[in-house]
Amino acid sequence: GRLETVQRAIWFDRTTGLGVLMDLTADGFYGERSSLHYAEVRYLCLYLQSQGLLTQTYHRLRDELGDDPTGEAALAAVLGVSGLEQAQGRWEESVASVRVPGGSLYSQR
């Protein structure tokens, strides 16, 4: 269900945006769009793992928390971009391309 949730958001151009997602408070994350936020974070982690960047991202987020409380700068640096909006399209394309047996129509974009 999480894959379909995030693919539907990509299909209808309703993703949260990586920068906005990283900046959400707990109340914002667990608010009315919590199922989407959870799906986006899950597939962001899977994307990072597929690129061999998940461990590096974790260490950078942990080490730079004092100077970068949202983690936006750390994530952008690991992804090699100056801002997360530059990585948004690559991430969305990666998630949109995920196929599972019996997957939804949204995965056929």
PDB file of C-alpha atoms in Angstrom:
ATOM      1  CA  GLY A   1       0.000   0.000   0.000  1.00  0.00           C
ATOM      2  CA  ARG A   2       2.817   2.469   0.698  1.00  0.00           C
ATOM      3  CA  LEU A   3       4.198   2.121  -2.822  1.00  0.00           C
ATOM      4  CA  GLU A   4       0.796   2.811  -4.322  1.00  0.00           C
ATOM      5  CA  THR A   5       0.386   5.826  -2.019  1.00  0.00           C
ATOM      6  CA  VAL A   6       3.623   7.447  -3.094  1.00  0.00           C
ATOM      7  CA  GLN A   7       3.243   6.503  -6.765  1.00  0.00           C
ATOM      8  CA  ARG A   8      -0.243   8.020  -6.790  1.00  0.00           C
ATOM      9  CA  ALA A   9       1.189  11.238  -5.312  1.00  0.00           C
ATOM     10  CA  ILE A  10       3.877  11.285  -8.018  1.00  0.00           C
ATOM     11  CA  TRP A  11       1.322  10.567 -10.735  1.00  0.00           C
ATOM     12  CA  PHE A  12      -0.899  13.449  -9.620  1.00  0.00           C
ATOM     13  CA  ASP A  13       2.048  15.767  -8.828  1.00  0.00           C
ATOM     14  CA  ARG A  14       1.168  15.847  -5.116  1.00  0.00           C
ATOM     15  CA  THR A  15       4.380  14.723  -3.433  1.00  0.00           C
ATOM     16  CA  THR A  16       5.445  16.647  -0.377  1.00  0.00           C
ATOM     17  CA  GLY A  17       8.821  17.663  -1.755  1.00  0.00           C
ATOM     18  CA  LEU A  18      12.034  16.409  -0.205  1.00  0.00           C
ATOM     19  CA  GLY A  19      12.953  19.753   1.354  1.00  0.00           C
ATOM     20  CA  VAL A  20       9.517  20.197   2.870  1.00  0.00           C
ATOM     21  CA  LEU A  21       9.499  16.575   4.041  1.00  0.00           C
ATOM     22  CA  MET A  22      12.839  17.019   5.816  1.00  0.00           C
ATOM     23  CA  ASP A  23      11.571  20.185   7.504  1.00  0.00           C
ATOM     24  CA  LEU A  24       8.315  18.760   8.880  1.00  0.00           C
ATOM     25  CA  THR A  25       7.708  18.864  12.608  1.00  0.00           C
ATOM     26  CA  ALA A  26       6.348  15.761  14.344  1.00  0.00           C
ATOM     27  CA  ASP A  27       2.871  17.315  14.247  1.00  0.00           C
ATOM     28  CA  GLY A  28       3.238  18.022  10.538  1.00  0.00           C
ATOM     29  CA  PHE A  29       4.563  14.562   9.764  1.00  0.00           C
ATOM     30  CA  TYR A  30       1.832  12.775  11.694  1.00  0.00           C
ATOM     31  CA  GLY A  31      -0.948  15.109  10.531  1.00  0.00           C
ATOM     32  CA  GLU A  32      -3.592  14.466   7.901  1.00  0.00           C
ATOM     33  CA  ARG A  33      -1.046  13.406   5.238  1.00  0.00           C
ATOM     34  CA  SER A  34       0.864  11.024   7.522  1.00  0.00           C
ATOM     35  CA  SER A  35       0.356   7.977   5.305  1.00  0.00           C
ATOM     36  CA  LEU A  36       1.892   9.858   2.375  1.00  0.00           C
ATOM     37  CA  HIS A  37       4.757  11.213   4.477  1.00  0.00           C
ATOM     38  CA  TYR A  38       5.548   7.755   5.830  1.00  0.00           C
ATOM     39  CA  ALA A  39       5.495   6.285   2.306  1.00  0.00           C
ATOM     40  CA  GLU A  40       7.737   9.059   0.989  1.00  0.00           C
ATOM     41  CA  VAL A  41      10.299   8.572   3.754  1.00  0.00           C
ATOM     42  CA  ARG A  42      10.238   4.802   3.265  1.00  0.00           C
ATOM     43  CA  TYR A  43      10.913   5.139  -0.458  1.00  0.00           C
ATOM     44  CA  LEU A  44      13.496   7.856   0.115  1.00  0.00           C
ATOM     45  CA  CYS A  45      15.388   5.394   2.319  1.00  0.00           C
ATOM     46  CA  LEU A  46      15.028   2.646  -0.295  1.00  0.00           C
ATOM     47  CA  TYR A  47      16.246   5.069  -2.974  1.00  0.00           C
ATOM     48  CA  LEU A  48      19.281   5.977  -0.858  1.00  0.00           C
ATOM     49  CA  GLN A  49      19.961   2.296  -0.237  1.00  0.00           C
ATOM     50  CA  SER A  50      19.734   1.499  -3.961  1.00  0.00           C
ATOM     51  CA  GLN A  51      22.304   4.236  -4.629  1.00  0.00           C
ATOM     52  CA  GLY A  52      24.627   2.927  -1.898  1.00  0.00           C
ATOM     53  CA  LEU A  53      24.072   6.129   0.099  1.00  0.00           C
ATOM     54  CA  LEU A  54      21.918   5.102   3.051  1.00  0.00           C
ATOM     55  CA  THR A  55      24.718   4.508   5.565  1.00  0.00           C
ATOM     56  CA  GLN A  56      26.555   7.659   4.484  1.00  0.00           C
ATOM     57  CA  THR A  57      23.323   9.629   4.828  1.00  0.00           C
ATOM     58  CA  TYR A  58      22.698   8.296   8.327  1.00  0.00           C
ATOM     59  CA  HIS A  59      26.222   9.174   9.492  1.00  0.00           C
ATOM     60  CA  ARG A  60      26.065  12.635   7.978  1.00  0.00           C
ATOM     61  CA  LEU A  61      22.634  13.360   9.476  1.00  0.00           C
ATOM     62  CA  ARG A  62      23.838  12.173  12.876  1.00  0.00           C
ATOM     63  CA  ASP A  63      27.132  14.045  12.781  1.00  0.00           C
ATOM     64  CA  GLU A  64      25.697  17.345  11.515  1.00  0.00           C
ATOM     65  CA  LEU A  65      22.492  17.465  13.569  1.00  0.00           C
ATOM     66  CA  GLY A  66      23.661  20.453  15.638  1.00  0.00           C
ATOM     67  CA  ASP A  67      24.349  22.603  12.565  1.00  0.00           C
ATOM     68  CA  ASP A  68      21.664  21.110  10.302  1.00  0.00           C
ATOM     69  CA  PRO A  69      18.660  20.147  12.450  1.00  0.00           C
ATOM     70  CA  THR A  70      16.384  19.382   9.484  1.00  0.00           C
ATOM     71  CA  GLY A  71      19.028  17.350   7.660  1.00  0.00           C
ATOM     72  CA  GLU A  72      18.318  19.122   4.382  1.00  0.00           C
ATOM     73  CA  ALA A  73      21.924  20.244   3.826  1.00  0.00           C
ATOM     74  CA  ALA A  74      23.306  16.822   4.758  1.00  0.00           C
ATOM     75  CA  LEU A  75      20.943  15.003   2.405  1.00  0.00           C
ATOM     76  CA  ALA A  76      21.663  17.448  -0.421  1.00  0.00           C
ATOM     77  CA  ALA A  77      25.412  16.993   0.078  1.00  0.00           C
ATOM     78  CA  VAL A  78      25.152  13.196   0.014  1.00  0.00           C
ATOM     79  CA  LEU A  79      23.038  13.377  -3.145  1.00  0.00           C
ATOM     80  CA  GLY A  80      25.533  15.785  -4.720  1.00  0.00           C
ATOM     81  CA  VAL A  81      23.071  18.621  -5.292  1.00  0.00           C
ATOM     82  CA  SER A  82      22.937  22.206  -4.067  1.00  0.00           C
ATOM     83  CA  GLY A  83      19.268  21.921  -3.102  1.00  0.00           C
ATOM     84  CA  LEU A  84      16.862  19.038  -2.649  1.00  0.00           C
ATOM     85  CA  GLU A  85      14.584  20.296  -5.410  1.00  0.00           C
ATOM     86  CA  GLN A  86      17.369  19.221  -7.797  1.00  0.00           C
ATOM     87  CA  ALA A  87      17.096  15.632  -6.515  1.00  0.00           C
ATOM     88  CA  GLN A  88      13.293  15.531  -6.427  1.00  0.00           C
ATOM     89  CA  GLY A  89      12.864  14.436 -10.044  1.00  0.00           C
ATOM     90  CA  ARG A  90      15.465  11.650  -9.830  1.00  0.00           C
ATOM     91  CA  TRP A  91      13.868  10.344  -6.646  1.00  0.00           C
ATOM     92  CA  GLU A  92      10.365  10.462  -8.140  1.00  0.00           C
ATOM     93  CA  GLU A  93      11.504   8.699 -11.321  1.00  0.00           C
ATOM     94  CA  SER A  94      13.121   5.982  -9.242  1.00  0.00           C
ATOM     95  CA  VAL A  95       9.997   5.434  -7.127  1.00  0.00           C
ATOM     96  CA  ALA A  96       7.697   5.610 -10.143  1.00  0.00           C
ATOM     97  CA  SER A  97       9.725   2.849 -11.808  1.00  0.00           C
ATOM     98  CA  VAL A  98       9.307   0.367  -8.931  1.00  0.00           C
ATOM     99  CA  ARG A  99       7.223  -2.580 -10.069  1.00  0.00           C
ATOM    100  CA  VAL A 100       5.619  -5.263  -7.956  1.00  0.00           C
ATOM    101  CA  PRO A 101       3.526  -8.185  -9.165  1.00  0.00           C
ATOM    102  CA  GLY A 102      -0.075  -7.031  -9.366  1.00  0.00           C
ATOM    103  CA  GLY A 103       1.033  -3.410  -8.893  1.00  0.00           C
ATOM    104  CA  SER A 104      -1.261  -0.458  -9.357  1.00  0.00           C
ATOM    105  CA  LEU A 105      -1.897   1.503 -12.512  1.00  0.00           C
ATOM    106  CA  TYR A 106       0.119   4.356 -11.010  1.00  0.00           C
ATOM    107  CA  SER A 107       3.263   2.305 -11.399  1.00  0.00           C
ATOM    108  CA  GLN A 108       2.664   2.294 -15.157  1.00  0.00           C
ATOM    109  CA  ARG A 109       3.301   6.017 -15.595  1.00  0.00           C
TER     110      ARG A 109
END
